[in-house]
Short mmCIF file of C-alpha atoms in Angstrom, two decimals:
data_model
loop_
_atom_site.label_atom_id
_atom_site.label_comp_id
_atom_site.label_asym_id
_atom_site.label_seq_id
_atom_site.Cartn_x
_atom_site.Cartn_y
_atom_site.Cartn_z
CA MET G 491 0.00 0.00 0.00
CA ARG G 492 1.15 3.55 -0.74
CA LYS G 493 2.70 5.53 2.10
CA SER G 494 1.02 8.71 0.94
CA ALA G 495 -1.99 9.58 -1.20
CA ASP G 496 -3.84 12.56 -2.66
CA ALA G 497 -7.09 11.22 -1.23
CA VAL G 498 -8.22 8.15 0.74
CA VAL G 499 -11.73 6.75 0.39
CA ILE G 500 -12.93 4.60 3.27
CA GLY G 501 -15.54 2.03 2.21
CA GLY G 502 -15.73 -0.26 -0.82
CA GLY G 503 -19.43 -0.03 -1.55
CA SER G 504 -21.05 1.69 -4.49
CA ILE G 505 -20.46 5.20 -3.14
CA GLY G 506 -16.82 4.57 -2.24
CA CYS G 507 -16.03 3.01 -5.61
CA SER G 508 -17.92 5.74 -7.47
CA ALA G 509 -16.06 8.40 -5.48
CA ALA G 510 -12.68 6.73 -6.14
CA TYR G 511 -13.47 6.60 -9.86
CA HIS G 512 -14.64 10.20 -10.07
CA LEU G 513 -11.60 11.41 -8.10
CA ALA G 514 -9.20 9.52 -10.37
CA LYS G 515 -11.04 10.81 -13.44
CA LYS G 516 -10.75 14.36 -12.13
CA GLY G 517 -6.98 14.05 -12.00
CA PHE G 518 -6.30 12.91 -8.45
CA ARG G 519 -3.39 10.64 -9.36
CA ARG G 520 -2.87 8.84 -6.09
CA VAL G 521 -6.27 7.68 -4.80
CA VAL G 522 -6.42 4.87 -2.23
CA LEU G 523 -9.64 3.04 -1.33
CA VAL G 524 -9.73 0.78 1.71
CA GLU G 525 -12.49 -1.75 2.45
CA LYS G 526 -12.55 -3.97 5.51
CA ARG G 527 -13.97 -7.01 3.68
CA TYR G 528 -14.59 -7.30 -0.07
CA LEU G 529 -16.15 -4.73 -2.41
CA THR G 530 -20.00 -4.70 -2.05
CA SER G 531 -19.82 -6.71 1.20
CA GLY G 532 -21.82 -4.13 3.17
CA SER G 533 -25.06 -2.40 2.23
CA THR G 534 -24.47 -2.27 -1.54
CA GLY G 535 -24.41 -6.04 -2.02
CA ARG G 536 -27.46 -6.49 0.22
CA CYS G 537 -29.74 -3.87 -1.27
CA ALA G 538 -32.69 -4.42 -3.62
CA ALA G 539 -30.95 -2.37 -6.31
CA GLY G 540 -34.03 -0.50 -7.42
CA ILE G 541 -33.50 2.99 -8.79
CA ARG G 542 -36.31 5.45 -8.40
CA GLN G 543 -36.92 9.07 -9.35
CA GLN G 544 -40.45 9.56 -7.97
CA TRP G 545 -39.58 11.63 -4.91
CA GLY G 546 -41.16 14.50 -3.05
CA THR G 547 -38.19 16.81 -2.61
CA GLU G 548 -36.33 18.65 -5.35
CA MET G 549 -32.97 17.44 -4.03
CA ASN G 550 -33.94 13.77 -4.18
CA CYS G 551 -35.46 14.18 -7.64
CA LEU G 552 -32.31 15.86 -8.98
CA LEU G 553 -29.89 13.43 -7.33
CA SER G 554 -31.83 10.39 -8.54
CA ARG G 555 -32.43 11.78 -12.02
CA GLY G 556 -28.73 12.55 -12.40
CA SER G 557 -27.78 9.14 -11.02
CA ALA G 558 -30.13 7.29 -13.39
CA ALA G 559 -28.56 9.13 -16.33
CA LEU G 560 -25.05 8.24 -15.14
CA PHE G 561 -26.05 4.60 -14.56
CA GLN G 562 -27.49 4.42 -18.06
CA ALA G 563 -24.24 5.73 -19.54
CA LEU G 564 -22.04 3.47 -17.36
CA PRO G 565 -20.99 0.87 -20.00
CA GLU G 566 -19.89 3.65 -22.34
CA GLU G 567 -18.29 5.78 -19.63
CA LEU G 568 -16.39 2.94 -17.92
CA GLY G 569 -15.87 0.67 -20.90
CA CYS G 570 -17.48 -2.21 -19.00
CA GLY G 571 -19.94 -4.89 -20.08
CA ASP G 572 -23.68 -5.00 -19.41
CA VAL G 573 -24.51 -3.84 -15.88
CA GLU G 574 -28.17 -4.87 -16.21
CA PHE G 575 -29.51 -1.32 -16.26
CA ARG G 576 -33.24 -1.63 -16.96
CA GLN G 577 -35.84 1.11 -17.03
CA SER G 578 -38.72 -1.19 -16.23
CA GLY G 579 -40.42 1.38 -14.02
CA TYR G 580 -41.67 1.71 -10.45
CA LEU G 581 -45.38 1.31 -9.77
CA LEU G 582 -46.33 2.93 -6.45
CA VAL G 583 -49.72 1.62 -5.30
CA THR G 584 -51.86 3.24 -2.62
CA TYR G 585 -54.91 2.06 -0.71
CA GLU G 586 -55.51 5.28 1.20
CA GLU G 587 -56.74 8.66 -0.06
CA SER G 588 -54.16 10.58 1.99
CA GLN G 589 -51.23 8.63 0.49
CA ALA G 590 -52.61 9.07 -3.02
CA ARG G 591 -52.92 12.83 -2.40
CA MET G 592 -49.34 13.03 -1.13
CA LEU G 593 -48.01 11.18 -4.18
CA GLU G 594 -50.15 13.26 -6.52
CA GLU G 595 -48.74 16.47 -5.04
CA ASN G 596 -45.23 15.18 -5.83
CA LEU G 597 -46.09 14.79 -9.52
CA GLU G 598 -46.01 18.51 -10.17
CA LEU G 599 -42.47 18.77 -8.79
CA GLN G 600 -41.34 15.69 -10.74
CA HIS G 601 -42.79 17.02 -14.00
CA ARG G 602 -41.12 20.40 -13.49
CA LEU G 603 -37.77 18.57 -13.14
CA GLY G 604 -38.34 16.45 -16.24
CA ILE G 605 -39.38 13.22 -14.51
CA GLY G 606 -42.13 11.56 -16.57
CA SER G 607 -44.18 9.89 -13.85
CA ARG G 608 -47.99 9.71 -14.01
CA LYS G 609 -51.05 8.83 -11.98
CA LEU G 610 -52.94 5.67 -12.95
CA SER G 611 -56.38 4.38 -12.02
CA PRO G 612 -56.50 0.86 -10.55
CA GLN G 613 -57.65 -0.39 -13.97
CA GLU G 614 -54.69 1.28 -15.66
CA ALA G 615 -52.38 -0.21 -13.02
CA ARG G 616 -53.61 -3.66 -14.08
CA GLU G 617 -52.58 -2.89 -17.61
CA VAL G 618 -49.03 -2.43 -16.29
CA VAL G 619 -49.19 -5.48 -13.97
CA PRO G 620 -52.09 -7.72 -15.11
CA PHE G 621 -52.06 -9.94 -11.99
CA LEU G 622 -52.10 -7.07 -9.47
CA ARG G 623 -55.01 -7.25 -7.04
CA THR G 624 -56.79 -3.89 -7.15
CA GLU G 625 -59.54 -4.31 -4.51
CA GLY G 626 -59.44 -1.25 -2.27
CA MET G 627 -56.73 0.43 -4.33
CA VAL G 628 -57.19 4.18 -4.63
CA ALA G 629 -54.60 4.98 -7.27
CA ALA G 630 -51.18 4.03 -8.57
CA PHE G 631 -48.24 6.12 -9.74
CA PHE G 632 -45.99 4.92 -12.51
CA GLY G 633 -42.46 6.16 -13.19
CA PRO G 634 -41.44 4.57 -16.50
CA GLU G 635 -37.81 5.69 -16.19
CA ASP G 636 -37.30 4.11 -12.77
CA GLY G 637 -35.75 0.68 -12.76
CA HIS G 638 -32.93 -1.57 -11.69
CA ILE G 639 -29.19 -2.07 -12.06
CA ASN G 640 -26.98 -4.94 -10.85
CA PRO G 641 -25.20 -3.56 -7.74
CA PHE G 642 -22.28 -5.97 -8.00
CA LYS G 643 -21.59 -5.32 -11.66
CA ALA G 644 -21.96 -1.55 -11.30
CA THR G 645 -19.70 -1.33 -8.23
CA PHE G 646 -17.00 -3.63 -9.59
CA ALA G 647 -17.12 -1.66 -12.86
CA TYR G 648 -16.45 1.59 -10.97
CA ALA G 649 -13.60 -0.09 -9.07
CA ARG G 650 -11.98 -1.50 -12.21
CA ALA G 651 -12.21 1.86 -13.98
CA ALA G 652 -10.73 3.62 -10.95
CA ARG G 653 -7.84 1.14 -10.93
CA ARG G 654 -7.19 1.74 -14.62
CA LEU G 655 -6.86 5.45 -13.82
CA GLY G 656 -4.26 4.73 -11.16
CA ALA G 657 -6.32 4.29 -7.98
CA GLU G 658 -5.27 1.61 -5.50
CA ILE G 659 -8.08 -0.51 -4.10
CA HIS G 660 -7.41 -2.55 -0.99
CA PRO G 661 -10.04 -5.04 0.14
CA TYR G 662 -9.68 -6.82 3.51
CA THR G 663 -8.04 -3.70 4.97
CA THR G 664 -9.48 -2.22 8.16
CA VAL G 665 -9.14 1.39 9.22
CA THR G 666 -7.89 1.54 12.81
CA GLY G 667 -7.42 5.28 13.27
CA LEU G 668 -7.39 8.73 11.69
CA LYS G 669 -4.64 11.25 12.38
CA THR G 670 -5.05 15.01 12.31
CA ALA G 671 -2.54 17.86 12.49
CA ALA G 672 -3.46 21.49 13.17
CA GLY G 673 -7.16 20.86 12.65
CA ARG G 674 -6.90 18.99 9.40
CA ILE G 675 -6.75 15.38 8.30
CA ALA G 676 -3.19 14.04 8.07
CA ALA G 677 -3.27 10.25 7.73
CA VAL G 678 -5.37 7.09 7.72
CA GLU G 679 -4.09 4.22 9.83
CA THR G 680 -5.01 0.66 8.80
CA ASP G 681 -4.11 -2.87 9.84
CA ARG G 682 -1.91 -2.96 6.74
CA GLY G 683 -0.08 0.31 7.17
CA THR G 684 -0.53 4.07 7.42
CA VAL G 685 -1.29 6.36 4.47
CA GLU G 686 -0.58 10.07 4.75
CA THR G 687 -3.28 12.09 3.00
CA PRO G 688 -4.75 15.60 3.06
CA LEU G 689 -8.22 14.33 2.06
CA VAL G 690 -10.45 11.56 3.42
CA VAL G 691 -13.90 10.47 2.27
CA ASN G 692 -16.04 8.55 4.74
CA ALA G 693 -18.19 6.32 2.52
CA THR G 694 -18.87 3.63 5.11
CA GLY G 695 -22.68 3.80 5.16
CA PRO G 696 -23.97 2.33 8.42
CA TYR G 697 -20.43 2.29 9.86
CA ALA G 698 -20.03 6.06 9.43
CA LYS G 699 -20.33 6.74 13.15
CA THR G 700 -17.44 4.38 13.99
CA ILE G 701 -15.10 6.22 11.63
CA GLY G 702 -16.29 9.61 12.95
CA ALA G 703 -15.57 8.51 16.52
CA MET G 704 -11.90 8.05 15.54
CA LEU G 705 -11.83 11.84 15.14
CA GLY G 706 -13.84 12.47 18.29
CA LEU G 707 -16.85 13.40 16.15
CA TYR G 708 -20.45 12.28 16.38
CA HIS G 709 -22.19 11.54 13.08
CA PRO G 710 -25.95 11.03 13.58
CA VAL G 711 -26.10 7.85 11.49
CA GLU G 712 -27.54 4.65 12.93
CA PRO G 713 -27.53 1.19 11.36
CA GLU G 714 -31.09 0.02 10.69
CA ARG G 715 -31.60 -3.59 9.63
CA HIS G 716 -33.65 -4.30 6.52
CA GLN G 717 -34.49 -7.82 5.41
CA ILE G 718 -35.03 -9.10 1.93
CA LEU G 719 -35.53 -12.34 0.03
CA ILE G 720 -35.14 -13.67 -3.49
CA THR G 721 -37.09 -16.40 -5.25
CA GLU G 722 -36.18 -18.91 -7.91
CA PRO G 723 -35.83 -17.39 -11.39
CA MET G 724 -38.87 -17.31 -13.70
CA GLU G 725 -39.58 -16.15 -17.23
CA PRO G 726 -39.98 -12.33 -17.37
CA THR G 727 -43.41 -11.82 -15.77
CA LEU G 728 -43.36 -8.65 -13.68
CA GLY G 729 -42.21 -5.50 -15.46
CA PRO G 730 -41.96 -2.73 -12.86
CA LEU G 731 -41.03 -2.75 -9.21
CA VAL G 732 -44.31 -2.69 -7.25
CA MET G 733 -44.11 -0.59 -4.09
CA SER G 734 -47.04 -0.44 -1.69
CA PHE G 735 -47.22 2.40 0.80
CA HIS G 736 -49.92 0.47 2.65
CA HIS G 737 -47.79 -2.68 3.10
CA ASP G 738 -44.49 -0.74 3.33
CA SER G 739 -43.29 -3.32 0.82
CA TYR G 740 -41.63 -3.60 -2.55
CA CYS G 741 -41.28 -6.45 -5.04
CA GLN G 742 -39.44 -6.58 -8.33
CA GLN G 743 -38.33 -9.22 -10.79
CA VAL G 744 -34.65 -8.69 -11.58
CA PRO G 745 -33.14 -9.43 -15.03
CA HIS G 746 -31.80 -12.75 -13.73
CA GLY G 747 -35.44 -13.85 -13.28
CA GLY G 748 -35.65 -13.98 -9.49
CA PHE G 749 -38.17 -11.87 -7.56
CA ILE G 750 -36.61 -9.66 -4.87
CA MET G 751 -38.91 -8.44 -2.10
CA GLY G 752 -38.70 -6.71 1.24
CA TYR G 753 -40.41 -4.27 3.56
CA GLY G 754 -39.49 -1.64 6.12
CA ASN G 755 -40.34 -2.87 9.60
CA PRO G 756 -41.23 0.21 11.69
CA ASN G 757 -40.42 -1.70 14.92
CA GLU G 758 -36.89 -2.61 13.90
CA PRO G 759 -34.48 -1.52 16.64
CA LYS G 760 -31.37 0.45 15.63
CA GLY G 761 -28.04 -1.35 15.63
CA PHE G 762 -26.12 -3.93 13.64
CA ASN G 763 -27.88 -7.25 13.18
CA TYR G 764 -26.97 -9.33 10.15
CA ALA G 765 -29.24 -12.20 11.23
CA HIS G 766 -32.37 -12.89 9.22
CA ASP G 767 -35.50 -14.13 10.96
CA TRP G 768 -38.52 -16.27 10.12
CA ARG G 769 -41.01 -13.59 11.12
CA PHE G 770 -39.84 -11.50 8.21
CA LEU G 771 -40.40 -14.44 5.89
CA GLU G 772 -44.03 -14.84 7.03
CA ASP G 773 -44.74 -11.10 6.97
CA ILE G 774 -43.36 -10.51 3.50
CA ALA G 775 -44.98 -13.65 2.07
CA ARG G 776 -48.39 -12.38 3.26
CA LYS G 777 -47.84 -8.82 2.09
CA ILE G 778 -46.74 -9.79 -1.40
CA THR G 779 -49.20 -12.64 -2.04
CA ASP G 780 -51.95 -10.28 -0.86
CA GLN G 781 -51.00 -7.86 -3.65
CA MET G 782 -50.11 -10.46 -6.29
CA PRO G 783 -51.73 -13.83 -5.44
CA VAL G 784 -50.25 -15.46 -8.54
CA LEU G 785 -46.83 -15.35 -6.86
CA ARG G 786 -47.96 -17.91 -4.23
CA ASP G 787 -46.35 -20.74 -6.21
CA LEU G 788 -42.94 -19.03 -6.39
CA ARG G 789 -40.27 -20.68 -4.26
CA VAL G 790 -38.11 -18.61 -1.92
CA VAL G 791 -34.44 -19.45 -2.44
CA ARG G 792 -32.87 -17.38 0.32
CA GLN G 793 -33.28 -14.41 2.61
CA TRP G 794 -30.70 -12.07 4.08
CA ALA G 795 -30.30 -8.83 5.99
CA GLY G 796 -28.43 -5.59 5.44
CA HIS G 797 -28.46 -2.10 6.89
CA TYR G 798 -29.44 1.40 6.02
CA GLY G 799 -27.13 3.89 7.67
CA ILE G 800 -30.06 6.05 8.55
CA SER G 801 -29.87 9.77 9.38
CA PRO G 802 -32.49 11.59 11.49
CA ASP G 803 -34.34 12.72 8.35
CA ALA G 804 -33.44 9.64 6.28
CA GLN G 805 -31.76 11.89 3.70
CA PRO G 806 -28.15 11.71 2.45
CA ILE G 807 -25.33 13.48 4.28
CA LEU G 808 -22.74 14.98 1.94
CA GLY G 809 -19.82 17.31 2.20
CA PRO G 810 -17.21 18.68 4.59
CA ILE G 811 -17.58 19.10 8.33
CA PRO G 812 -16.46 22.23 10.16
CA GLU G 813 -14.30 20.52 12.83
CA VAL G 814 -11.75 18.74 10.63
CA GLU G 815 -10.54 20.19 7.37
CA GLY G 816 -10.09 17.68 4.55
CA TYR G 817 -12.61 15.17 5.96
CA TYR G 818 -15.79 14.60 3.93
CA LEU G 819 -18.94 12.56 4.40
CA ALA G 820 -20.48 10.68 1.45
CA LEU G 821 -23.44 8.86 2.94
CA GLY G 822 -26.62 7.79 1.13
CA CYS G 823 -28.61 7.04 4.31
CA GLY G 824 -30.92 4.40 2.83
CA LYS G 825 -30.63 5.58 -0.78
CA GLY G 826 -26.90 5.02 -1.15
CA PHE G 827 -26.79 2.61 -4.03
CA MET G 828 -29.33 4.36 -6.22
CA LEU G 829 -27.66 7.74 -5.67
CA SER G 830 -24.05 6.48 -5.77
CA PRO G 831 -23.16 7.87 -9.23
CA MET G 832 -24.10 11.43 -8.26
CA ILE G 833 -22.77 11.19 -4.69
CA GLY G 834 -19.39 10.00 -6.03
CA ARG G 835 -19.30 12.74 -8.63
CA LEU G 836 -20.33 15.53 -6.24
CA THR G 837 -17.79 14.33 -3.68
CA ALA G 838 -15.00 14.46 -6.26
CA GLU G 839 -16.07 17.99 -7.20
CA LEU G 840 -15.98 19.06 -3.55
CA LEU G 841 -12.52 17.56 -2.97
CA ALA G 842 -11.24 19.31 -6.09
CA GLY G 843 -12.50 22.61 -4.71
CA GLU G 844 -14.88 23.06 -7.64
CA GLU G 845 -18.39 24.40 -7.65
CA THR G 846 -20.65 21.36 -7.38
CA SER G 847 -22.91 20.49 -10.31
CA LEU G 848 -25.88 20.55 -7.88
CA PRO G 849 -26.25 22.87 -4.88
CA ILE G 850 -25.82 20.45 -1.99
CA GLU G 851 -25.23 22.69 1.04
CA ALA G 852 -28.63 21.57 2.34
CA LEU G 853 -27.24 18.01 2.70
CA SER G 854 -24.45 19.10 5.08
CA VAL G 855 -24.29 17.29 8.42
CA GLU G 856 -24.63 20.71 10.05
CA ARG G 857 -28.33 20.74 9.18
CA PHE G 858 -29.05 18.58 12.23
CA ASP G 859 -27.46 21.09 14.62
CA ARG G 860 -29.40 23.88 12.94
CA GLY G 861 -32.63 21.89 13.05
CA GLU G 862 -33.03 22.18 9.29
CA LEU G 863 -34.14 18.64 8.58
CA ILE G 864 -35.27 17.69 5.10
CA VAL G 865 -38.73 16.18 4.94
CA GLU G 866 -39.15 13.58 2.21
CA PRO G 867 -42.75 12.38 2.32
CA ALA G 868 -42.49 9.46 -0.10
CA VAL G 869 -40.35 6.87 1.70
CA VAL G 870 -40.85 3.18 2.46
CA MET L 40 -12.08 -27.22 -21.30
CA GLY L 41 -12.96 -24.07 -19.30
CA ASP L 42 -15.78 -23.02 -21.60
CA THR L 43 -17.61 -26.34 -21.36
CA THR L 44 -16.83 -27.22 -17.75
CA TYR L 45 -19.60 -26.09 -15.43
CA VAL L 46 -18.59 -25.22 -11.87
CA CYS L 47 -22.09 -24.10 -10.72
CA ARG L 48 -24.91 -26.16 -12.23
CA CYS L 49 -27.75 -24.03 -10.84
CA GLU L 50 -26.47 -20.81 -12.36
CA ASP L 51 -24.60 -22.24 -15.38
CA VAL L 52 -21.27 -20.74 -14.32
CA THR L 53 -18.32 -22.14 -16.27
CA LEU L 54 -14.75 -22.62 -15.17
CA ALA L 55 -13.74 -19.98 -17.73
CA GLU L 56 -16.02 -17.43 -16.04
CA VAL L 57 -14.53 -18.24 -12.63
CA GLU L 58 -11.01 -17.91 -14.07
CA GLN L 59 -12.01 -14.54 -15.56
CA ALA L 60 -13.21 -13.32 -12.15
CA LEU L 61 -9.86 -14.35 -10.67
CA ASP L 62 -8.08 -12.54 -13.53
CA ASP L 63 -10.12 -9.47 -12.60
CA GLY L 64 -8.71 -9.55 -9.09
CA ALA L 65 -11.14 -11.66 -7.06
CA ARG L 66 -9.41 -13.70 -4.38
CA THR L 67 -12.18 -15.24 -2.24
CA LEU L 68 -15.37 -17.27 -2.67
CA GLU L 69 -17.38 -14.25 -1.56
CA GLU L 70 -15.92 -12.12 -4.35
CA VAL L 71 -16.31 -14.77 -7.06
CA LYS L 72 -19.91 -15.31 -5.92
CA ARG L 73 -20.74 -11.62 -6.41
CA LEU L 74 -19.00 -11.47 -9.78
CA THR L 75 -20.35 -14.70 -11.33
CA ARG L 76 -23.44 -15.83 -9.30
CA CYS L 77 -21.57 -19.08 -8.53
CA THR L 78 -23.25 -20.57 -5.35
CA MET L 79 -26.30 -18.25 -5.69
CA GLY L 80 -28.71 -20.85 -7.10
CA PRO L 81 -31.41 -22.90 -5.36
CA CYS L 82 -28.89 -25.39 -3.86
CA GLN L 83 -26.77 -22.51 -2.49
CA GLY L 84 -23.58 -24.12 -3.72
CA ARG L 85 -23.78 -27.52 -2.05
CA THR L 86 -21.66 -28.95 -4.85
CA CYS L 87 -19.94 -26.02 -6.47
CA ARG L 88 -18.56 -24.24 -3.42
CA HIS L 89 -16.09 -27.10 -2.89
CA VAL L 90 -15.00 -27.06 -6.53
CA LEU L 91 -14.81 -23.27 -6.44
CA ALA L 92 -12.72 -23.32 -3.26
CA GLN L 93 -10.23 -25.65 -4.95
CA VAL L 94 -10.00 -23.50 -8.09
CA ILE L 95 -9.35 -20.39 -5.97
CA SER L 96 -6.93 -22.23 -3.72
CA ARG L 97 -4.90 -23.45 -6.68
CA ARG L 98 -4.68 -19.91 -8.06
CA THR L 99 -3.97 -18.05 -4.82
CA GLY L 100 -2.10 -20.63 -2.76
CA VAL L 101 -4.49 -20.00 0.14
CA ALA L 102 -5.79 -23.22 1.73
CA PRO L 103 -9.54 -23.82 1.06
CA GLY L 104 -10.25 -23.70 4.78
CA GLU L 105 -8.77 -20.21 5.03
CA LEU L 106 -11.00 -18.64 2.35
CA ASP L 107 -13.82 -16.19 3.10
CA VAL L 108 -16.83 -18.47 2.48
CA PRO L 109 -20.45 -17.42 1.71
CA THR L 110 -23.15 -17.97 4.31
CA TYR L 111 -25.81 -20.67 3.87
CA ARG L 112 -29.10 -18.78 4.13
CA ALA L 113 -32.61 -19.75 5.11
CA PRO L 114 -34.78 -21.39 3.93
CA VAL L 115 -32.30 -24.21 3.38
CA LYS L 116 -34.54 -25.71 0.69
CA PRO L 117 -36.72 -23.56 -1.58
CA VAL L 118 -40.25 -23.12 -0.12
CA LYS L 119 -43.30 -21.65 -1.85
CA LEU L 120 -44.38 -18.15 -0.81
CA GLY L 121 -47.99 -19.39 -0.46
CA VAL L 122 -46.98 -22.12 1.97
CA ILE L 123 -45.09 -19.59 4.10
CA ALA L 124 -47.98 -17.09 3.94
CA ASP L 125 -50.44 -19.76 5.13
CA GLY L 126 -48.07 -20.98 7.87
CA GLU L 127 -50.11 -20.09 10.92
CA ARG L 128 -53.41 -20.98 9.37
CA ASP L 129 -52.40 -24.66 9.19
CA ALA L 130 -50.83 -24.75 12.64
#
């Protein structure tokens, strides 16, 4: 490992690899990325890999729209093979008037920003997903440009491209400490040596707080377990990802043919827990077969758990912090994978001292001290 | 031989694809799994993980027992969603 670097990225998930690539592309010649296990071993490799643009805040719409465009251009940009980018759409279904109203209000914002989502009647929703049960459904919202991308292929593609541009990527390397001098970052200590660097990016998702503590800082990011399962592969049957605000659930068929499904359990305690449990299996099986009874005969192959690194307002945390110069946060907070292209790019712009291509001051960690939380209404 | 030798029979992963993943820098079962889908099928690698471990071991010189190995996940055998959803009703 190098003894000194222009920038060190901590975390080998989608955001870390995207940041390393964008830094190397921008001309940072000596970029080092360290990952304590293997690339994608944390939240990236455990996520459902849906990409969605139907949001209720301008920031989320712009970040996700920009990220979808970058994902789409990935094979050309990185010179990699197919990364399974599919714009098969997101269908948001609602069974309550208030939820339908909230989603309808978001349409105006999305249209203004060039996002082509639309409201559907239950009958129209059945034209998109013929086997969807529509009893009690109030309305559905369809974003035809939402979709899916393979998180492993996309992340490894970023890492390979970063390496080609001179970045060093070190899996199975654990950060043990961060050194500062005169109020700015000076070095990253690992179990495989120390790297002197003026710039550090914390892209460790749910582990962000642990890295912050090495600097005596508190980052308000808590790990929140989310469980998920995948079924045996089938012929292409379900086009869009179906997300129900009533069931807090989502279900999509990925290009490989398997159906991925999960839901946000509101009673999930904060903290790391990589165990999966049988209650999830029963809950999700009921929620999904209730919406799409035809899926009853699908066999579950396996279930697993991962974590959101969730912030108090469940929105990303990006940018520098006032206490330590040269130390930056690049945290997706539950939307990390789908926003990783833009988060990596914006982070590289910040480190280069450039004006960012989107105004992202609102995503600074300082917003929590100021009480300026961002309210995104449309989350599951 | 690599193009017609299947390491993972559930996911149709050939020896050539595994070798390619190793050429791309993968060093453990966990990494090869994510790159190729080897061990991700319905049997969760009951056969192929041993073959895969040997292929990696030969390339890297690391003993099979020392490799980072994927977790076996529930349900151990594929089960229908409808059966799981009805679970309590039959109890």
